[in-house]
């Protein structure tokens, strides 16, 4: 069911410094920061040949990644995102097998303009998993 | 400098259960467990269309992931691995820019039979990064 790894998201306390490290030190292709007020984050995309990394920094007062940074002030890997063809079919299959979908259980329009949902990390061995319909 | 994302490694407390979840619930292609005594881990490979995930479980008494599981008993994302063309050139470039290489600073033969090294997570915003020469 899960397809490509769409991205790995890394929460960072200093977006400018982390961008510079990935661009200048690791030599990766790094985008300009993009504010996503609907998602409470500012994002920098790191384009790799086969997938992408996303650096996330809180935006606004109710950022969904603020709690993670409070617990991990240096930053850390926040979630991975797998692509699925049909997010409602995926959700129903996963719920039927006992996995918990975060929020109200319905897909939202994600940061890439496509339907996404998040699965509870306690059901996936400590890994927060996003599914994105592509 | 960094190329493809070679893999994302997830440490899990129960390899059999985690394998079953990824195979039966998430519908991914999951390998049999492979003991890697030289690396202190048993690994299950999850093949995705564009990269792979690796489930890691401690093997033996000095496993390098035991401390991580002690701190994260439910499991969690342990590291990401980027491919590089020339690991010595990469190491020298990174050290010249102040990044710390774990261990004695020299590449080791990694779990895939290729030279690898690990970079200190404090220099990379809380992310443990492996580089693998391909």
CSV table of C-alpha atoms in Angstrom, one decimal:
chain,number,residue,atom,x,y,z
A,1,UNK,CA,0.0,0.0,0.0
A,2,UNK,CA,2.6,2.6,0.9
A,3,UNK,CA,4.5,3.9,-2.0
A,4,UNK,CA,7.5,6.2,-2.2
A,5,UNK,CA,9.0,8.0,0.7
A,6,UNK,CA,7.8,11.5,-0.1
A,7,UNK,CA,9.9,13.2,2.5
A,8,UNK,CA,11.6,13.1,5.9
A,9,UNK,CA,10.8,16.2,8.1
A,10,UNK,CA,13.4,17.6,10.5
A,11,UNK,CA,12.3,20.2,13.1
A,12,UNK,CA,15.1,22.7,13.7
A,13,UNK,CA,15.4,25.6,16.2
A,14,UNK,CA,17.2,27.9,13.7
A,15,UNK,CA,16.0,27.6,10.1
A,16,UNK,CA,18.6,29.9,8.7
A,17,UNK,CA,21.5,28.1,10.3
A,18,UNK,CA,20.2,24.7,9.4
A,19,UNK,CA,19.6,25.7,5.8
A,20,UNK,CA,23.2,27.0,5.6
A,21,UNK,CA,24.5,23.7,7.0
A,22,UNK,CA,22.6,21.6,4.5
A,23,UNK,CA,23.5,24.0,1.6
A,24,UNK,CA,27.1,25.0,2.3
A,25,UNK,CA,28.4,22.1,4.4
A,26,UNK,CA,26.5,19.1,3.1
A,27,UNK,CA,26.3,20.6,-0.4
A,28,UNK,CA,22.6,19.9,-1.0
A,29,UNK,CA,20.1,21.8,-3.0
A,30,UNK,CA,18.2,24.0,-0.5
A,31,UNK,CA,15.1,26.1,-1.2
A,32,UNK,CA,14.3,29.5,0.3
A,33,UNK,CA,12.1,29.4,3.4
A,34,UNK,CA,8.4,29.1,2.7
A,35,UNK,CA,5.9,30.3,5.3
A,36,UNK,CA,2.9,28.0,5.6
A,37,UNK,CA,0.6,29.8,8.1
A,38,UNK,CA,-2.2,27.2,7.7
A,39,UNK,CA,0.2,24.6,8.9
A,40,UNK,CA,2.0,26.6,11.6
A,41,UNK,CA,5.4,26.0,10.1
A,42,UNK,CA,8.0,27.6,7.9
A,43,UNK,CA,9.6,25.0,5.6
A,44,UNK,CA,12.8,24.7,3.7
A,45,UNK,CA,12.9,22.0,1.1
A,46,UNK,CA,16.1,20.0,0.5
A,47,UNK,CA,16.0,18.3,-2.8
A,48,UNK,CA,17.8,15.0,-3.1
A,49,UNK,CA,17.9,12.9,-6.3
A,50,UNK,CA,15.3,10.4,-5.0
A,51,UNK,CA,13.3,12.2,-2.3
A,52,UNK,CA,13.4,15.3,-0.2
A,53,UNK,CA,14.1,16.4,3.3
A,54,UNK,CA,12.1,19.2,4.9
A,55,UNK,CA,13.4,21.5,7.6
A,56,UNK,CA,10.5,22.7,9.7
A,57,UNK,CA,10.4,25.7,12.1
A,58,UNK,CA,7.4,26.9,14.1
A,59,UNK,CA,5.4,29.7,12.7
A,60,UNK,CA,2.8,31.4,14.8
A,61,UNK,CA,1.7,30.6,18.3
A,62,UNK,CA,0.0,27.3,17.8
A,63,UNK,CA,2.6,25.5,15.7
A,64,UNK,CA,2.2,21.7,15.7
A,65,UNK,CA,5.9,21.3,16.0
A,66,UNK,CA,6.5,23.6,19.0
A,67,UNK,CA,5.9,20.8,21.5
A,68,UNK,CA,8.5,18.6,19.7
A,69,UNK,CA,11.1,21.4,19.8
A,70,UNK,CA,10.3,22.0,23.5
A,71,UNK,CA,11.2,18.4,24.2
A,72,UNK,CA,14.1,18.3,21.7
A,73,UNK,CA,15.5,21.8,21.8
A,74,UNK,CA,18.4,21.0,19.4
A,75,UNK,CA,16.0,19.7,16.8
A,76,UNK,CA,15.4,16.2,15.5
A,77,UNK,CA,13.7,14.0,12.9
A,78,UNK,CA,10.0,14.8,13.3
A,79,UNK,CA,8.2,12.5,10.9
A,80,UNK,CA,8.4,10.5,7.6
A,81,UNK,CA,5.8,10.8,4.8
A,82,UNK,CA,4.8,7.9,2.6
A,83,UNK,CA,2.8,8.3,-0.6
A,84,UNK,CA,-0.5,6.5,-1.1
A,85,UNK,CA,-2.7,6.4,-4.1
A,86,UNK,CA,-6.0,6.6,-2.3
A,87,UNK,CA,-5.9,8.2,1.1
A,88,UNK,CA,-9.5,7.3,2.1
A,89,UNK,CA,-8.9,3.6,1.2
A,90,UNK,CA,-5.6,3.7,3.1
A,91,UNK,CA,-7.3,5.3,6.2
A,92,UNK,CA,-10.1,2.8,6.2
A,93,UNK,CA,-7.7,-0.1,5.9
A,94,UNK,CA,-5.5,1.2,8.7
A,95,UNK,CA,-8.3,2.0,11.0
A,96,UNK,CA,-9.8,-1.5,10.5
A,97,UNK,CA,-6.4,-2.8,11.6
A,98,UNK,CA,-6.5,-0.7,14.8
A,99,UNK,CA,-4.2,2.2,13.8
A,100,UNK,CA,-5.2,5.6,15.1
A,101,UNK,CA,-5.5,8.5,12.8
A,102,UNK,CA,-4.6,11.8,14.5
A,103,UNK,CA,-7.2,14.7,14.6
A,104,UNK,CA,-10.8,14.0,13.5
A,105,UNK,CA,-9.8,11.1,11.3
A,106,UNK,CA,-10.4,12.9,8.1
A,107,UNK,CA,-7.6,13.9,5.6
A,108,UNK,CA,-6.6,17.5,5.5
A,109,UNK,CA,-5.1,19.5,2.7
A,110,UNK,CA,-1.4,19.3,3.5
A,111,UNK,CA,1.6,21.5,2.9
A,112,UNK,CA,1.9,20.3,-0.7
A,113,UNK,CA,-1.7,21.0,-1.5
A,114,UNK,CA,-2.6,17.3,-1.4
A,115,UNK,CA,-4.7,15.3,1.1
A,116,UNK,CA,-2.7,14.1,4.1
A,117,UNK,CA,-3.3,12.4,7.4
A,118,UNK,CA,-1.0,11.5,10.3
A,119,UNK,CA,-0.9,8.2,12.1
A,120,UNK,CA,-0.4,7.9,15.9
A,121,UNK,CA,3.3,7.2,16.6
A,122,UNK,CA,2.4,4.8,19.4
A,123,UNK,CA,0.9,2.5,16.8
A,124,UNK,CA,4.1,2.6,14.6
A,125,UNK,CA,7.0,2.1,17.1
A,126,UNK,CA,7.6,5.7,17.9
A,127,UNK,CA,7.5,7.0,14.4
A,128,UNK,CA,5.1,9.7,13.4
A,129,UNK,CA,3.9,8.8,9.9
A,130,UNK,CA,2.2,11.1,7.5
A,131,UNK,CA,0.4,9.6,4.5
A,132,UNK,CA,0.0,11.8,1.4
A,133,UNK,CA,-2.2,11.1,-1.6
A,134,UNK,CA,-0.4,11.7,-4.8
B,1,UNK,CA,27.8,16.7,-2.1
B,2,UNK,CA,25.2,14.5,-0.5
B,3,UNK,CA,23.4,12.3,-3.0
B,4,UNK,CA,20.4,10.0,-2.6
B,5,UNK,CA,18.8,9.2,0.7
B,6,UNK,CA,20.0,5.7,1.0
B,7,UNK,CA,17.8,4.8,4.0
B,8,UNK,CA,16.0,5.9,7.1
B,9,UNK,CA,16.7,3.6,10.1
B,10,UNK,CA,14.1,3.0,12.8
B,11,UNK,CA,15.0,1.3,16.1
B,12,UNK,CA,12.2,-0.9,17.3
B,13,UNK,CA,11.8,-2.9,20.5
B,14,UNK,CA,10.1,-5.9,18.8
B,15,UNK,CA,11.3,-6.7,15.3
B,16,UNK,CA,8.8,-9.3,14.5
B,17,UNK,CA,5.8,-7.2,15.5
B,18,UNK,CA,7.2,-4.1,13.6
B,19,UNK,CA,7.9,-6.2,10.5
B,20,UNK,CA,4.3,-7.5,10.6
B,21,UNK,CA,3.0,-4.0,10.9
B,22,UNK,CA,4.9,-2.7,7.9
B,23,UNK,CA,4.1,-5.8,5.8
B,24,UNK,CA,0.6,-6.6,6.7
B,25,UNK,CA,-0.8,-3.2,7.8
B,26,UNK,CA,1.2,-0.7,5.7
B,27,UNK,CA,1.5,-3.2,2.8
B,28,UNK,CA,5.2,-2.7,2.2
B,29,UNK,CA,7.8,-5.2,0.9
B,30,UNK,CA,9.6,-6.4,4.0
B,31,UNK,CA,12.7,-8.7,4.1
B,32,UNK,CA,13.4,-11.5,6.5
B,33,UNK,CA,15.5,-10.4,9.6
B,34,UNK,CA,19.2,-10.3,8.9
B,35,UNK,CA,21.7,-10.6,11.9
B,36,UNK,CA,24.6,-8.3,11.5
B,37,UNK,CA,26.8,-9.3,14.5
B,38,UNK,CA,29.7,-7.0,13.4
B,39,UNK,CA,27.3,-4.1,13.8
B,40,UNK,CA,25.4,-5.2,16.8
B,41,UNK,CA,22.0,-5.1,15.1
B,42,UNK,CA,19.4,-7.3,13.4
B,43,UNK,CA,18.0,-5.5,10.4
B,44,UNK,CA,14.8,-5.8,8.4
B,45,UNK,CA,14.8,-4.0,5.1
B,46,UNK,CA,11.6,-2.3,3.9
B,47,UNK,CA,11.9,-1.7,0.2
B,48,UNK,CA,10.1,1.4,-1.1
B,49,UNK,CA,10.0,2.4,-4.8
B,50,UNK,CA,12.6,5.2,-4.2
B,51,UNK,CA,14.5,4.3,-1.1
B,52,UNK,CA,14.4,2.0,1.8
B,53,UNK,CA,13.6,1.9,5.5
B,54,UNK,CA,15.5,-0.2,7.9
B,55,UNK,CA,14.1,-1.6,11.1
B,56,UNK,CA,16.9,-2.1,13.7
B,57,UNK,CA,16.9,-4.2,16.8
B,58,UNK,CA,19.8,-4.7,19.2
B,59,UNK,CA,21.9,-7.8,18.7
B,60,UNK,CA,24.4,-8.9,21.4
B,61,UNK,CA,25.5,-7.0,24.5
B,62,UNK,CA,27.1,-4.0,23.0
B,63,UNK,CA,24.6,-2.9,20.4
B,64,UNK,CA,25.1,0.7,19.3
B,65,UNK,CA,21.3,1.2,19.4
B,66,UNK,CA,20.6,-0.1,22.9
B,67,UNK,CA,21.1,3.3,24.5
B,68,UNK,CA,18.6,4.8,22.0
B,69,UNK,CA,16.0,2.2,22.9
B,70,UNK,CA,16.7,2.7,26.6
B,71,UNK,CA,15.8,6.4,26.1
B,72,UNK,CA,13.0,5.6,23.6
B,73,UNK,CA,11.5,2.3,24.7
B,74,UNK,CA,8.7,2.4,22.1
B,75,UNK,CA,11.2,2.9,19.3
B,76,UNK,CA,11.9,5.8,17.0
B,77,UNK,CA,13.7,7.1,14.0
B,78,UNK,CA,17.4,6.5,14.7
B,79,UNK,CA,19.2,8.0,11.7
B,80,UNK,CA,19.2,8.9,8.1
B,81,UNK,CA,21.8,7.8,5.6
B,82,UNK,CA,22.9,9.9,2.6
B,83,UNK,CA,25.0,8.5,-0.2
B,84,UNK,CA,28.3,10.2,-1.2
B,85,UNK,CA,30.6,9.4,-4.1
B,86,UNK,CA,33.9,9.8,-2.1
B,87,UNK,CA,33.7,9.3,1.6
B,88,UNK,CA,37.2,10.4,2.4
B,89,UNK,CA,36.7,13.7,0.4
B,90,UNK,CA,33.3,14.1,2.2
B,91,UNK,CA,34.9,13.5,5.6
B,92,UNK,CA,37.7,16.0,5.0
B,93,UNK,CA,35.3,18.6,3.7
B,94,UNK,CA,33.0,18.2,6.7
B,95,UNK,CA,35.8,18.1,9.3
B,96,UNK,CA,37.3,21.3,7.7
B,97,UNK,CA,33.9,22.9,8.3
B,98,UNK,CA,33.8,21.9,12.0
B,99,UNK,CA,31.6,18.8,11.9
B,100,UNK,CA,32.5,16.0,14.1
B,101,UNK,CA,32.9,12.4,12.8
B,102,UNK,CA,32.0,9.8,15.4
B,103,UNK,CA,34.5,7.1,16.4
B,104,UNK,CA,38.1,7.4,15.3
B,105,UNK,CA,37.2,9.6,12.3
B,106,UNK,CA,37.9,6.8,9.8
B,107,UNK,CA,35.2,5.2,7.6
B,108,UNK,CA,34.2,1.6,8.6
B,109,UNK,CA,32.7,-1.0,6.4
B,110,UNK,CA,29.0,-0.6,7.0
B,111,UNK,CA,26.0,-2.9,7.1
B,112,UNK,CA,25.8,-2.9,3.3
B,113,UNK,CA,29.5,-3.8,2.8
B,114,UNK,CA,30.4,-0.2,1.8
B,115,UNK,CA,32.4,2.5,3.6
B,116,UNK,CA,30.3,4.5,6.1
B,117,UNK,CA,30.8,7.1,8.8
B,118,UNK,CA,28.5,8.8,11.2
B,119,UNK,CA,28.3,12.5,11.9
B,120,UNK,CA,27.6,13.9,15.4
B,121,UNK,CA,23.9,14.8,15.8
B,122,UNK,CA,24.7,17.9,17.7
B,123,UNK,CA,26.3,19.4,14.6
B,124,UNK,CA,23.3,18.5,12.5
B,125,UNK,CA,20.3,19.8,14.6
B,126,UNK,CA,19.6,16.6,16.5
B,127,UNK,CA,19.8,14.3,13.5
B,128,UNK,CA,22.2,11.4,13.4
B,129,UNK,CA,23.5,11.3,9.9
B,130,UNK,CA,25.3,8.3,8.2
B,131,UNK,CA,27.2,8.8,5.0
B,132,UNK,CA,27.7,5.8,2.8
B,133,UNK,CA,30.0,5.7,-0.2
B,134,UNK,CA,28.3,4.1,-3.2
